[in-house]
Short mmCIF file of C-alpha atoms in Angstrom, two decimals:
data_model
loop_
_atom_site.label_atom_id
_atom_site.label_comp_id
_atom_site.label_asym_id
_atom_site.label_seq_id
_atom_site.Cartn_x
_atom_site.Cartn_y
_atom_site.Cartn_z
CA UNK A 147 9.54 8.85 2.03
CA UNK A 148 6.63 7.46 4.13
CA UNK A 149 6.79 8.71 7.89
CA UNK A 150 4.62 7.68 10.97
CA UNK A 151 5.17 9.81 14.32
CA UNK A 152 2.91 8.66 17.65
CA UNK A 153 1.74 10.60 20.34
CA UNK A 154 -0.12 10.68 23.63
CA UNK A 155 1.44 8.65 25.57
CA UNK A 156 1.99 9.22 28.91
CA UNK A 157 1.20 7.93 33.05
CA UNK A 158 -2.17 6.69 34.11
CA UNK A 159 -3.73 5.23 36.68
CA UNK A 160 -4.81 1.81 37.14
CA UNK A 161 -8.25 1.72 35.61
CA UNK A 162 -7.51 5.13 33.84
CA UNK A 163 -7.64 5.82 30.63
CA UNK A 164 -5.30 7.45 27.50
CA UNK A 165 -5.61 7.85 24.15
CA UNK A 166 -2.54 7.48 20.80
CA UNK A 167 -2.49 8.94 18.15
CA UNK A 168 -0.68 8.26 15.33
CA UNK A 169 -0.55 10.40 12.28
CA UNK A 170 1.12 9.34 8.52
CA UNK A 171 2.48 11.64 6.10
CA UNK A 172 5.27 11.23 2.93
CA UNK A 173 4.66 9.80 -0.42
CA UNK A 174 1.39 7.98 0.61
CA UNK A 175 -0.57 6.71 -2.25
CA UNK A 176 -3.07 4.25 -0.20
CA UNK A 177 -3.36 2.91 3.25
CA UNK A 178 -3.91 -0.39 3.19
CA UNK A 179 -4.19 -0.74 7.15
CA UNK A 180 -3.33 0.58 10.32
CA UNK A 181 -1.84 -1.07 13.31
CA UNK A 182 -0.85 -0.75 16.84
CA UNK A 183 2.06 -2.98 18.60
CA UNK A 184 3.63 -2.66 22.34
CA UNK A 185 6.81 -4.17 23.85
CA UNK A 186 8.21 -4.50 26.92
CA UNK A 187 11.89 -5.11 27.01
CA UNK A 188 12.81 -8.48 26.96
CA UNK A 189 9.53 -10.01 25.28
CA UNK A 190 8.99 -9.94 21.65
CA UNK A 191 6.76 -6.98 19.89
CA UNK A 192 2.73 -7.87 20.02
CA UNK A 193 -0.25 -6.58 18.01
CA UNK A 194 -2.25 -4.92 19.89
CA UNK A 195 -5.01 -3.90 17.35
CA UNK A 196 -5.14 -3.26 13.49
CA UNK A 197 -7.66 -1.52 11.13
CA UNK A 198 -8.01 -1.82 7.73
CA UNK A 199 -8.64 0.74 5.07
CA UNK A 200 -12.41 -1.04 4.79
CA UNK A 201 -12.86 -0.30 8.53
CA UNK A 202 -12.28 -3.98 9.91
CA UNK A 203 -10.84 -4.05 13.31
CA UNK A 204 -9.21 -6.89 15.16
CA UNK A 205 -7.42 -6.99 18.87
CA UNK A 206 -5.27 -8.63 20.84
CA UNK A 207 -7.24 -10.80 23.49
CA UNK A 208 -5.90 -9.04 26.47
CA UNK A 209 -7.27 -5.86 25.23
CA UNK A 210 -10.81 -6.86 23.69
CA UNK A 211 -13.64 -4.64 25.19
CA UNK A 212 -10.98 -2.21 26.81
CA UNK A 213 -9.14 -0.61 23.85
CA UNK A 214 -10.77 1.00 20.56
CA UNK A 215 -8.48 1.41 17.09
CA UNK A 216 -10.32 3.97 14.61
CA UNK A 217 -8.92 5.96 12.18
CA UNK A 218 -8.93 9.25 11.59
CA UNK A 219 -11.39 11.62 9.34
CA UNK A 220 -8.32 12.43 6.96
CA UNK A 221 -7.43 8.84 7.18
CA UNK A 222 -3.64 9.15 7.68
CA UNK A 223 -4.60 8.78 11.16
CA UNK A 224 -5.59 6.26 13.67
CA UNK A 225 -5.94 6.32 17.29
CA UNK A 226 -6.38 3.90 19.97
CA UNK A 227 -8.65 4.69 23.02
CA UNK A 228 -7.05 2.83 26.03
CA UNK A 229 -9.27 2.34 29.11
CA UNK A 230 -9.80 0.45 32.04
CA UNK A 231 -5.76 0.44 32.33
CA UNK A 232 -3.84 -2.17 33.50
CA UNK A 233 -0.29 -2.15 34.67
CA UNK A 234 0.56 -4.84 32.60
CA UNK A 235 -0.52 -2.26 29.89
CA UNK A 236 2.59 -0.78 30.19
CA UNK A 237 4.56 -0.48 27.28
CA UNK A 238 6.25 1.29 24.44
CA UNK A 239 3.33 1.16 22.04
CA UNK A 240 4.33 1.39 17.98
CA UNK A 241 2.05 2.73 15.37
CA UNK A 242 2.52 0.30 12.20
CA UNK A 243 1.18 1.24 8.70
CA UNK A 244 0.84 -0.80 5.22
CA UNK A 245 1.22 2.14 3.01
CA UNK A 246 1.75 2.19 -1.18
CA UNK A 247 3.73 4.86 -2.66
CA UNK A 248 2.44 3.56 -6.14
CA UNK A 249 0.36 1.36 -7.55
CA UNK A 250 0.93 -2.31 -6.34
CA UNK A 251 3.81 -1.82 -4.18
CA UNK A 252 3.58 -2.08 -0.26
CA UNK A 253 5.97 -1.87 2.39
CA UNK A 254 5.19 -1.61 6.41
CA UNK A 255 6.16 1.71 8.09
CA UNK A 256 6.77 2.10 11.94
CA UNK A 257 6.95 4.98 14.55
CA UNK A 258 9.32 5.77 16.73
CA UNK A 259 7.31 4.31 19.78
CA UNK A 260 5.38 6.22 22.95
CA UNK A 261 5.64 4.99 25.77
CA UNK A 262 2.94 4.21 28.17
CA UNK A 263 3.13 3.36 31.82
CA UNK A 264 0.55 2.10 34.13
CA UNK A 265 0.96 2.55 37.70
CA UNK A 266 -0.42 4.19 41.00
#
């Protein structure tokens, strides 16, 4: 059983900054990539950035040049560095993971969500 639980979420001020976490554990035999969504009730779920096990990185336009994804030293982890907050930044943000629990079997994992709010 494969199990993804986020963290550090929280209030900020406009043009503040917070940083996720989101940490893996369970059966894992490889990470294939790592992913952060956010939703807001009523729209549908968006990809916010997504790392690879290689280290390639992609965002969401409305993020580029104000959020980082990395991953972690242990690399069951990845974080995302928020700054220059916006409050239409405000979200539940999900941690998303392409894990294998053997060899040439994947399945995506999600957290249970953190929410973030933006506001002065």
């Amino acid at each position: 059983q494969v199990q993804l639980v986020e963290s550090g979420g929280g209030l900020a001020q406009p043009g503040g900054s917070l940083r996720l976490s989101c940490a893996a554990s369970g059966n894992i035999f490889s990470i294939y990539a790592m992913r952060w969504y956010r939703q807001v009730p009523g729209k549908q779920r968006e990809l916010v950035a997504a790392i690879t096990s290689g280290g390639s990185t992609n965002y969401a336009d409305s993020v580029k040049g104000r959020f980082t994804i990395s991953r972690g030293d242990a690399k069951n982890t990845v974080f995302l560095q928020m700054n220059s907050l916006k409050p239409e930044d405000t979200a539940v943000y999900y941690c998303n993971a392409r894990i294998s629990e053997r060899v040439g079997r994947y399945n995506d994992y999600w957290g249970q969500g953190t929410q973030v709010t933006v506001s002065s």
